[in-house]
CSV table of N, CA, C and O in Angstrom, one decimal:
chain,number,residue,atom,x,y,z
M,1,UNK,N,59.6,204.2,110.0
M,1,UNK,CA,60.9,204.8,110.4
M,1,UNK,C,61.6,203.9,111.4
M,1,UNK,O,62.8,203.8,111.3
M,2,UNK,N,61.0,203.4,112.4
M,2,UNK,CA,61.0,203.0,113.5
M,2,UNK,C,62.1,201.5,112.8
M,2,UNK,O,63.3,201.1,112.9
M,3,UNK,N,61.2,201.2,112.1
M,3,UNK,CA,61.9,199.5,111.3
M,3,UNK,C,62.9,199.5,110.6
M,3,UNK,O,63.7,198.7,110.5
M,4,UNK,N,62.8,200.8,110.1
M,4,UNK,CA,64.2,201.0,108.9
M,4,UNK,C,65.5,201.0,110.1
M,4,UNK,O,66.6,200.3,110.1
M,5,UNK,N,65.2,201.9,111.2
M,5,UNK,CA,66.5,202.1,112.0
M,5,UNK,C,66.8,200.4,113.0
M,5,UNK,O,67.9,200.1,113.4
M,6,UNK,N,65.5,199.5,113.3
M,6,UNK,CA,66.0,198.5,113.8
M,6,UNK,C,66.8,198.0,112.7
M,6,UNK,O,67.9,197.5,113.0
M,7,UNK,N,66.3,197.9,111.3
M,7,UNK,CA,66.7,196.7,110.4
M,7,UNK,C,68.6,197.2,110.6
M,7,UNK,O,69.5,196.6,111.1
M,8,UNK,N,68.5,198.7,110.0
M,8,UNK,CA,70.2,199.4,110.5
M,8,UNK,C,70.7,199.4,111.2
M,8,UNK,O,71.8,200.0,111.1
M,9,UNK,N,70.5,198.8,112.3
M,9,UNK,CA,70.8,198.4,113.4
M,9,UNK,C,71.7,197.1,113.1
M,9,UNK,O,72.9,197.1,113.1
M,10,UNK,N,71.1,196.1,112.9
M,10,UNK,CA,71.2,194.9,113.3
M,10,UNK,C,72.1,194.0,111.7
M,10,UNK,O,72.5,192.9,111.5
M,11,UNK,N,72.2,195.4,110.6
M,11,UNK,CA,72.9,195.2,110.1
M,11,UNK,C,74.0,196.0,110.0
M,11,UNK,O,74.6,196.1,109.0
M,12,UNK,N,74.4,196.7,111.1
M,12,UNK,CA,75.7,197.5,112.1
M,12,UNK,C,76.2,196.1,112.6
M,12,UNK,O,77.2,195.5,112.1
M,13,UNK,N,75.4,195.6,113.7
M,13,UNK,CA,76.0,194.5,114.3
M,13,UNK,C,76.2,193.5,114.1
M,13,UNK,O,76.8,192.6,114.8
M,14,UNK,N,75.6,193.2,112.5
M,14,UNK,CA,76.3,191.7,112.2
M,14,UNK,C,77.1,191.8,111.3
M,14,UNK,O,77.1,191.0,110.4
M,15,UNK,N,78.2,193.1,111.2
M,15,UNK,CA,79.5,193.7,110.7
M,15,UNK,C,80.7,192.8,112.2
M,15,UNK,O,81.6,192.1,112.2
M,16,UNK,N,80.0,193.4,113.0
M,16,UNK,CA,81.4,192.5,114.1
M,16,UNK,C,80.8,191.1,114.7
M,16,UNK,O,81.6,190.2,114.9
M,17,UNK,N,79.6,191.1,114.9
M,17,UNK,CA,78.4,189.7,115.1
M,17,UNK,C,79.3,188.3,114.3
M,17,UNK,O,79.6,187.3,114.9
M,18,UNK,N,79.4,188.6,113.0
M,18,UNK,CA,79.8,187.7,112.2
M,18,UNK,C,81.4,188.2,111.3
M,18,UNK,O,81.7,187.7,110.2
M,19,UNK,N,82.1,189.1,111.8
M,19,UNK,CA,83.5,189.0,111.7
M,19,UNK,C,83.9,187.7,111.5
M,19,UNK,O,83.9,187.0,112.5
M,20,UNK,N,84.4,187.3,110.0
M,20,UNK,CA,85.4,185.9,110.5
M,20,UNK,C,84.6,184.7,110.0
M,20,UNK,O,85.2,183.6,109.6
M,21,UNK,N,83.0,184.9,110.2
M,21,UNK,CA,82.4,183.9,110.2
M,21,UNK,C,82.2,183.5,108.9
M,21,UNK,O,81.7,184.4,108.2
M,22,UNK,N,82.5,182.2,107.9
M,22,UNK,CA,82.3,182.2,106.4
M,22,UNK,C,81.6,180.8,106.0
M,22,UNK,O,81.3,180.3,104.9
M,23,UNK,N,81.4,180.3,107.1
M,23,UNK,CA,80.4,179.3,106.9
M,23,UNK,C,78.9,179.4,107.4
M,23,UNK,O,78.6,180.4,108.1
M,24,UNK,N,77.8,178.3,107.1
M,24,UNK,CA,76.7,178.2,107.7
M,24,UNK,C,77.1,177.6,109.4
M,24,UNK,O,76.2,178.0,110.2
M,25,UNK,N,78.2,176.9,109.8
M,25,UNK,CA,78.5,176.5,110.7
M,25,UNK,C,78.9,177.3,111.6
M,25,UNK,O,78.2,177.1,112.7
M,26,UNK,N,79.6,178.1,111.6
M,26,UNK,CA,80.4,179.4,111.8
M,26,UNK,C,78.9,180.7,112.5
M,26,UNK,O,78.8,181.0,113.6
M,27,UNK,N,78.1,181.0,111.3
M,27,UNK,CA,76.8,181.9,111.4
M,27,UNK,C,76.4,181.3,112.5
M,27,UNK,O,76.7,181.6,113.6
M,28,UNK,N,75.6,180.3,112.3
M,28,UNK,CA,74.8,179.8,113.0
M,28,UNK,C,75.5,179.4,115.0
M,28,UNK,O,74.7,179.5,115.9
M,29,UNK,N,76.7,179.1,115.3
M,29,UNK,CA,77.2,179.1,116.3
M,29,UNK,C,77.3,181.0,116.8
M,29,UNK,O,76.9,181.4,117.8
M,30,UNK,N,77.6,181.5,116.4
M,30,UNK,CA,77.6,183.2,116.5
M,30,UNK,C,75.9,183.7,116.7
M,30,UNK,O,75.6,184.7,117.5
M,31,UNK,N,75.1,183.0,115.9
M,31,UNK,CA,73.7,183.3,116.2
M,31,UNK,C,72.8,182.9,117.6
M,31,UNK,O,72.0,183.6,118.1
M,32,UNK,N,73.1,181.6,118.1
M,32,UNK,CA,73.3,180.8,118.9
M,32,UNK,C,73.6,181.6,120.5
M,32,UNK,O,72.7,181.7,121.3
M,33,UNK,N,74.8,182.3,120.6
M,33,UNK,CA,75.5,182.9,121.3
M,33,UNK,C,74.5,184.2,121.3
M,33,UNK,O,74.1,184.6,122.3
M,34,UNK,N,74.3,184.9,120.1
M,34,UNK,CA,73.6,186.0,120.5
M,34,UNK,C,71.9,185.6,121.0
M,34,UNK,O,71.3,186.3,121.8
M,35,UNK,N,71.5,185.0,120.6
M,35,UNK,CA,70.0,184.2,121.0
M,35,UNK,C,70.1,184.6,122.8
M,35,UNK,O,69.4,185.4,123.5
M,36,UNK,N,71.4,183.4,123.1
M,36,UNK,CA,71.5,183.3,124.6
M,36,UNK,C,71.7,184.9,125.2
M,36,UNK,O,70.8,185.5,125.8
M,37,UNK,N,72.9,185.2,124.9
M,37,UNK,CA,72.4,187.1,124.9
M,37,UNK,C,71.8,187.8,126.0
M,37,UNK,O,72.0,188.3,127.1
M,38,UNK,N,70.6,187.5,124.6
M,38,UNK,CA,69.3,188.7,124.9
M,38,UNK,C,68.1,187.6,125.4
M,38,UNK,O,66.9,187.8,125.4
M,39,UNK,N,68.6,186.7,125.7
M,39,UNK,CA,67.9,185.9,126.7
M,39,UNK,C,67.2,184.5,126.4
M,39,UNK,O,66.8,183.7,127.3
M,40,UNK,N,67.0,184.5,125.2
M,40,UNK,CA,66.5,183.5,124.2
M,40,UNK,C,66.7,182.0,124.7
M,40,UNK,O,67.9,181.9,124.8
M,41,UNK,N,66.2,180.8,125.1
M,41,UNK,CA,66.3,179.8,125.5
M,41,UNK,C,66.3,179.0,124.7
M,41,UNK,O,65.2,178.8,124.2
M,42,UNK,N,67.4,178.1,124.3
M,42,UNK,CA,67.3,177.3,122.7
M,42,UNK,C,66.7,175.8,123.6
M,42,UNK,O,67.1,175.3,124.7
M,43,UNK,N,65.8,175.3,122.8
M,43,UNK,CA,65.7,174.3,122.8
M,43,UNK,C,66.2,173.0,122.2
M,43,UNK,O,66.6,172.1,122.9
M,44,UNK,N,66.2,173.0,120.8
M,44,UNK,CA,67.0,172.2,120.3
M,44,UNK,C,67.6,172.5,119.0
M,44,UNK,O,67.0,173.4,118.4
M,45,UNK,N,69.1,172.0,118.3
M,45,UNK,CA,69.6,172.5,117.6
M,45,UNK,C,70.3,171.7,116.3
M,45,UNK,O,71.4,171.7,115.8
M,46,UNK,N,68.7,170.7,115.8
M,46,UNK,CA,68.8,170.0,114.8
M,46,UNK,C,69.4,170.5,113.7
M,46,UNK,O,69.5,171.7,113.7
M,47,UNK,N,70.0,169.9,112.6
M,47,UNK,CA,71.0,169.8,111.1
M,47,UNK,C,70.1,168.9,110.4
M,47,UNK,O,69.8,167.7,110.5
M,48,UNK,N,69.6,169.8,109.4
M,48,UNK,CA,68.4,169.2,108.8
M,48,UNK,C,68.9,169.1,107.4
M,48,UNK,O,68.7,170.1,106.7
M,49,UNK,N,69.6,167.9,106.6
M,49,UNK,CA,69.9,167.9,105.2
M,49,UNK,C,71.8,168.9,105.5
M,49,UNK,O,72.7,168.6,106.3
M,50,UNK,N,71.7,170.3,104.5
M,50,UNK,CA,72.8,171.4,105.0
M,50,UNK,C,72.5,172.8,105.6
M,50,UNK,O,73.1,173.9,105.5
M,51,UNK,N,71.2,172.4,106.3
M,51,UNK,CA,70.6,173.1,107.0
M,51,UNK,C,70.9,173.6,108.4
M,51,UNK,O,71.8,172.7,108.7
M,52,UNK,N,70.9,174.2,109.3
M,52,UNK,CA,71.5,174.5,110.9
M,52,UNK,C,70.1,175.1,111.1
M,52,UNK,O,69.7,176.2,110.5
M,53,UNK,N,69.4,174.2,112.0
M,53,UNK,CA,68.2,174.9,112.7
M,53,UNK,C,68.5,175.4,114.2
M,53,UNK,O,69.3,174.8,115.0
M,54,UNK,N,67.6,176.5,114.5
M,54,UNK,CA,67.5,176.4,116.0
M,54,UNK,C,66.3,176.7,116.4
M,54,UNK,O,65.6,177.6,115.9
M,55,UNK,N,65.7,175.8,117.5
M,55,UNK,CA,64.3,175.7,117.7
M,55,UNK,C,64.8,176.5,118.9
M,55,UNK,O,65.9,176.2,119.5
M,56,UNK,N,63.9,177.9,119.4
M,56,UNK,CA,64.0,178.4,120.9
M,56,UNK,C,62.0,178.8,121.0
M,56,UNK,O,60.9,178.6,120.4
M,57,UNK,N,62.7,179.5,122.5
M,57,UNK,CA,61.4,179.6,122.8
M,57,UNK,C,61.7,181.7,123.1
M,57,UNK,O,62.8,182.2,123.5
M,58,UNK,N,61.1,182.2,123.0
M,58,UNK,CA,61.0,183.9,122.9
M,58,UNK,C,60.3,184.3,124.3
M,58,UNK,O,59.1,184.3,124.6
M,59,UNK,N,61.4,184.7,125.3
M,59,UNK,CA,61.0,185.0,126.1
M,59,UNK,C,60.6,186.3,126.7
M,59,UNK,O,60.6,186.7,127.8
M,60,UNK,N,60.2,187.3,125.1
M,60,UNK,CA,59.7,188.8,125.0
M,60,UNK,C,58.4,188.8,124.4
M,60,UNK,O,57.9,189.7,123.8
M,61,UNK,N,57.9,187.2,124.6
M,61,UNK,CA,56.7,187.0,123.4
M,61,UNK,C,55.4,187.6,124.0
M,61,UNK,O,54.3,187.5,123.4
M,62,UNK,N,55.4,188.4,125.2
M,62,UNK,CA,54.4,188.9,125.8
M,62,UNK,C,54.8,190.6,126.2
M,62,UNK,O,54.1,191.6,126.3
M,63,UNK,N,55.9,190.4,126.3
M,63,UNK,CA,56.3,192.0,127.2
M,63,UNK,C,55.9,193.1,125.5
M,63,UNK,O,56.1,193.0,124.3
M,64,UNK,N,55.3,194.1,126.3
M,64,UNK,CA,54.7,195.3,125.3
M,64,UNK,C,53.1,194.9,125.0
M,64,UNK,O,52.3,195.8,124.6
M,65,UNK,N,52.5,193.3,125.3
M,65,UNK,CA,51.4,192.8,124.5
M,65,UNK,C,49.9,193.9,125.1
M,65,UNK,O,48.8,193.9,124.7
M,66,UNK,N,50.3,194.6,126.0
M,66,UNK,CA,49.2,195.3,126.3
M,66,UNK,C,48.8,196.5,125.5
M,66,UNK,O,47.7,196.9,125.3
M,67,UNK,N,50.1,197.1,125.1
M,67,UNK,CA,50.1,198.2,124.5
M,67,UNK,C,50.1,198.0,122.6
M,67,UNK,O,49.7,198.9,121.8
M,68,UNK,N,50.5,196.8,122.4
M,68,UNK,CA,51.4,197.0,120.9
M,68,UNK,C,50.6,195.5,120.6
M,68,UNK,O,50.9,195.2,119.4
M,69,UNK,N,49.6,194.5,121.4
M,69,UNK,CA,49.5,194.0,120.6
M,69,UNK,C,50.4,192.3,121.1
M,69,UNK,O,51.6,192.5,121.3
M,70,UNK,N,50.1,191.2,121.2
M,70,UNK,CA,50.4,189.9,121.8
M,70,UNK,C,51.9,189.5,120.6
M,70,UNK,O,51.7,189.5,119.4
M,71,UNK,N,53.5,189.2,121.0
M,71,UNK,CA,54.5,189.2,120.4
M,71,UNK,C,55.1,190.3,119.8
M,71,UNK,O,55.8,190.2,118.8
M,72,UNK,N,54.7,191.5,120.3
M,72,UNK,CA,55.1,193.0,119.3
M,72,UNK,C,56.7,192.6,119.9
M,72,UNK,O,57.5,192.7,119.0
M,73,UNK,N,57.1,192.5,120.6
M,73,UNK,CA,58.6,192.7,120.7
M,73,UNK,C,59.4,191.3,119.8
M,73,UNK,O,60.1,191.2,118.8
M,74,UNK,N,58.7,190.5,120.6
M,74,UNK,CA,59.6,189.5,119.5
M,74,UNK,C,59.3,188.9,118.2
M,74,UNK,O,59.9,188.2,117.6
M,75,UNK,N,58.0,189.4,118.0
M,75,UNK,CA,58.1,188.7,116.2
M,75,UNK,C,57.6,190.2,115.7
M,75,UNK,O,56.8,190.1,114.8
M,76,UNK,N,57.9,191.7,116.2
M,76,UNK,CA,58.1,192.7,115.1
M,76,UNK,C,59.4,193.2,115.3
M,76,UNK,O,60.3,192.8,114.6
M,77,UNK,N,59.7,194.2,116.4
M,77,UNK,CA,60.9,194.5,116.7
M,77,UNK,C,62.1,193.2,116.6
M,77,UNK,O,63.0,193.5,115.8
M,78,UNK,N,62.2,192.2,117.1
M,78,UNK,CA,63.6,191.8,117.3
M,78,UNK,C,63.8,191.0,115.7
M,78,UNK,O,64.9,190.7,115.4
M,79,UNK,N,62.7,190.7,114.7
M,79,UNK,CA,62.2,190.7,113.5
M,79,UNK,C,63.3,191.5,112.8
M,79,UNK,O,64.2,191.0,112.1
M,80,UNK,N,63.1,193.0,113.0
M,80,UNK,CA,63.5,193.6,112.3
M,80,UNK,C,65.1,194.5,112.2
M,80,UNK,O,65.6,195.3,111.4
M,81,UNK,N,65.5,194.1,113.5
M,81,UNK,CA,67.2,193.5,113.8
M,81,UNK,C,67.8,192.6,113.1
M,81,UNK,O,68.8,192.7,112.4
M,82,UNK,N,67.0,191.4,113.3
M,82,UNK,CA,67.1,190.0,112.6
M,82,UNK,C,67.2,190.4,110.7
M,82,UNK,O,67.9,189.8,110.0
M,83,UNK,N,66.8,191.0,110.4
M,83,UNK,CA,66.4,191.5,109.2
M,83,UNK,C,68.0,192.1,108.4
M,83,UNK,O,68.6,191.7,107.4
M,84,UNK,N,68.2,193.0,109.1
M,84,UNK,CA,69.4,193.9,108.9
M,84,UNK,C,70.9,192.4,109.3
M,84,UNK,O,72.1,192.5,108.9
M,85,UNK,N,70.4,191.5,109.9
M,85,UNK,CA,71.4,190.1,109.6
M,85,UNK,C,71.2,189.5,108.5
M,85,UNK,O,72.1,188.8,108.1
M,86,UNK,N,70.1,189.5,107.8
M,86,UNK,CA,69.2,188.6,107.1
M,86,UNK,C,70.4,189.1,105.7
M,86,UNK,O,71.2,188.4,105.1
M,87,UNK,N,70.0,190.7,105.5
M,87,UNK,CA,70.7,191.3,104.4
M,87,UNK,C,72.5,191.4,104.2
M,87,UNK,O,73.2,191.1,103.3
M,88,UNK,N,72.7,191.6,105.0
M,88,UNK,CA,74.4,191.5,105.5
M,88,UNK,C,74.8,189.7,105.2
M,88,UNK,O,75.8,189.4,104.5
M,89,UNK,N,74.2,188.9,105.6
M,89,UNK,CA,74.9,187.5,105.7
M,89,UNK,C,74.6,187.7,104.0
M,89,UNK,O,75.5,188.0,103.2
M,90,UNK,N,73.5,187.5,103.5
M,90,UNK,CA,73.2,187.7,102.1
M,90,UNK,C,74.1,188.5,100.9
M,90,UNK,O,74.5,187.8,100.0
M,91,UNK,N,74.4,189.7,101.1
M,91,UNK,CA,74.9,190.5,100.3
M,91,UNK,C,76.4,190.4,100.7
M,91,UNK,O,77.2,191.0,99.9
M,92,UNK,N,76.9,189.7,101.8
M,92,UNK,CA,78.4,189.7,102.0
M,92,UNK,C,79.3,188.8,102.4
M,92,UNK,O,80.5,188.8,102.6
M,93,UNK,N,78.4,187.9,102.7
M,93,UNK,CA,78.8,185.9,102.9
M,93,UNK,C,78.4,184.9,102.3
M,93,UNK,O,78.9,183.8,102.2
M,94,UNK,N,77.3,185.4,101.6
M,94,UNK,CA,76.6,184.4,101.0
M,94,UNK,C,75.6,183.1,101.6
M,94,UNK,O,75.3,182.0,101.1
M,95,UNK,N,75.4,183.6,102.5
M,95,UNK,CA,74.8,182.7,103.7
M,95,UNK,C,73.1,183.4,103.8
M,95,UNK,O,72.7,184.6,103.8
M,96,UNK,N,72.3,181.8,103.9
M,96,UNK,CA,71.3,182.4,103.7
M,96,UNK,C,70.5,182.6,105.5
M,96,UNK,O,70.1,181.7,106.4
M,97,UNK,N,70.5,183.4,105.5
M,97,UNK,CA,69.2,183.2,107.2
M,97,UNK,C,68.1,183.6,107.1
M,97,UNK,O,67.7,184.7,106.7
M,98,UNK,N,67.6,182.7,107.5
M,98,UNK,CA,66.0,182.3,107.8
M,98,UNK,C,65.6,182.8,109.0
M,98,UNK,O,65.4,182.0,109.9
M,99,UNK,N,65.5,183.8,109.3
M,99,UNK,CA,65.0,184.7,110.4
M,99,UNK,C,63.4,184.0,111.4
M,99,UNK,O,62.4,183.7,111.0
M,100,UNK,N,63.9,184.1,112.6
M,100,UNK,CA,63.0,183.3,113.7
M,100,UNK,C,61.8,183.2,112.9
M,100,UNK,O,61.8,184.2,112.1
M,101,UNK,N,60.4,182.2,112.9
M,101,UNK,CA,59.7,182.4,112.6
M,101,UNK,C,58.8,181.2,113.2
M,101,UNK,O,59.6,180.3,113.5
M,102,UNK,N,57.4,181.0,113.6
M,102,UNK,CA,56.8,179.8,114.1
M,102,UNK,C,57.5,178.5,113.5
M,102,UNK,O,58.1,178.4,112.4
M,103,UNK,N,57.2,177.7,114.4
M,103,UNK,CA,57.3,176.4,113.8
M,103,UNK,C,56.4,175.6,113.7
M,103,UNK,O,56.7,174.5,113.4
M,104,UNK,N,54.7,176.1,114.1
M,104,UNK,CA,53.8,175.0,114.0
M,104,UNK,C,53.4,174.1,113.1
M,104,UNK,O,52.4,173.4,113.2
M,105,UNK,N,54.6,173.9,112.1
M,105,UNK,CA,53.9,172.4,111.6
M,105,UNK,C,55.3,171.4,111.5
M,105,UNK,O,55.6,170.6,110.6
M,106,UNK,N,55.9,171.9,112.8
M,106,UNK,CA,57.3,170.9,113.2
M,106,UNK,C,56.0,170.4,114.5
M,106,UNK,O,55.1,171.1,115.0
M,107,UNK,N,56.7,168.6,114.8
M,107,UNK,CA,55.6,167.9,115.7
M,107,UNK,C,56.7,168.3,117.0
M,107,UNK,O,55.9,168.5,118.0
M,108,UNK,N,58.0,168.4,117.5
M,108,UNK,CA,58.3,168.9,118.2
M,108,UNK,C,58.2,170.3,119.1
M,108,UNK,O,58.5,170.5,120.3
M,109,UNK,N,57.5,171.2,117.9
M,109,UNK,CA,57.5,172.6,118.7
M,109,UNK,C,55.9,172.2,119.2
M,109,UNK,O,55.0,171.8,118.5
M,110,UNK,N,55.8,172.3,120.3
M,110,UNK,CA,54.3,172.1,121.0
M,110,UNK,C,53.4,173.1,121.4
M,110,UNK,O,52.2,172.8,121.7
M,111,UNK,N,53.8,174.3,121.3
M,111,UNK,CA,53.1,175.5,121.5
M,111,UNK,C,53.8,176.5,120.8
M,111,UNK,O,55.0,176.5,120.5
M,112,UNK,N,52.8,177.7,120.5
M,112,UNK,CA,53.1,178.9,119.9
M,112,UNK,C,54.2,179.6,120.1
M,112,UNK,O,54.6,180.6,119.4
M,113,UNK,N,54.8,179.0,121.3
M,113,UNK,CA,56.2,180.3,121.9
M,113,UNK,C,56.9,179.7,121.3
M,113,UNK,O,57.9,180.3,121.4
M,114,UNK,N,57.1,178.7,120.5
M,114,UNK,CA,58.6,178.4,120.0
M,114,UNK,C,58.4,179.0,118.6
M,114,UNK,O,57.5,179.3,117.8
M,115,UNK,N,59.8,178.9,118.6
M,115,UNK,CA,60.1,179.8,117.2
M,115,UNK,C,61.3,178.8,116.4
M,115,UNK,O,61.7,177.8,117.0
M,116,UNK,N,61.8,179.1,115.3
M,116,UNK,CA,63.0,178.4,115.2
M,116,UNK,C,63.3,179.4,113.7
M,116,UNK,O,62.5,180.0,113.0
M,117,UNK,N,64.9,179.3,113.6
M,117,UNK,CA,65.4,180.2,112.4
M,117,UNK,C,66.2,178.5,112.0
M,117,UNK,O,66.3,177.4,112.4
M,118,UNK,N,66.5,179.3,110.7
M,118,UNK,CA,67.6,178.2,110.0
M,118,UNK,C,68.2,178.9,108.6
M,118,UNK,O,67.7,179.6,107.7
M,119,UNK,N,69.9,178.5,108.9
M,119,UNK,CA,71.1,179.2,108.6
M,119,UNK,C,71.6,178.0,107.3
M,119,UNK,O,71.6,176.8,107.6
M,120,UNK,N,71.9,178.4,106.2
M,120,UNK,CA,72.4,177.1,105.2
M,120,UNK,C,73.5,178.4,104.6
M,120,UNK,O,73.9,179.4,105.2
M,121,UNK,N,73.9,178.0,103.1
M,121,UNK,CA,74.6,178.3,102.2
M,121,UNK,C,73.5,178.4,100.9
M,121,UNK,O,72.7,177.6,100.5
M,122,UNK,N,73.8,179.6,100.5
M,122,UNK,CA,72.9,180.3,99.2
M,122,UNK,C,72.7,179.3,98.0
M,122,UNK,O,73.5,178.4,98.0
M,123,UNK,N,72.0,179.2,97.2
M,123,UNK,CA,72.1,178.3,96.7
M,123,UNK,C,72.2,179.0,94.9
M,123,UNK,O,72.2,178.2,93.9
């Protein structure tokens, strides 16, 4: 229940989140902005082919881990915010996002805290 109302959530806010927005260029600078936000520390912000990556690092990747378990806040909860963007850019821009996920087999990301999403056009 808990997931259904974050995913509803987060596909409430990327009704005004992404107002306007009709490109991958567009998405991805608006995603960017909300990362910084909620606190998110981008590392780097490679263009891979027509791809818009963002490598960050998840600075909730421990808070809750005693109770819920090591990343419960940022790779289940803010996951499933991300999610309710995931469907909205999908079903009403046509924009695909790739919702935060490890990057361990990029040679740049050096440890487990980084994460990275990546934003294109549907294919």
């Amino acid at each position: 229940m808990l997931r259904r109302i974050l995913h509803d959530l987060g596909y409430a806010i990327a009704h005004v989140l992404f107002l306007g927005a009709h490109t991958p260029e567009a998405v991805v600078r608006r995603l960017r902005i909300a990362y910084r936000i909620v606190g998110v520390r981008i590392v780097e912000t490679p263009r891979v082919d027509a791809t818009e990556r963002t490598v960050f690092l998840c600075p909730y990747r421990n808070l809750g881990a005693t109770w819920f378990g090591a990343r419960w806040l940022c790779h289940d909860v803010l996951d499933r915010v991300d999610d309710g963007y995931v469907t909205y850019l999908r079903r009403h821009k046509g924009i695909d996002y790739q919702r935060p996920r490890s990057c361990n087999d990029f040679d740049y990301c050096t440890a487990s805290e980084h994460c990275y999403s990546e934003v294109s056009e549907m294919e």
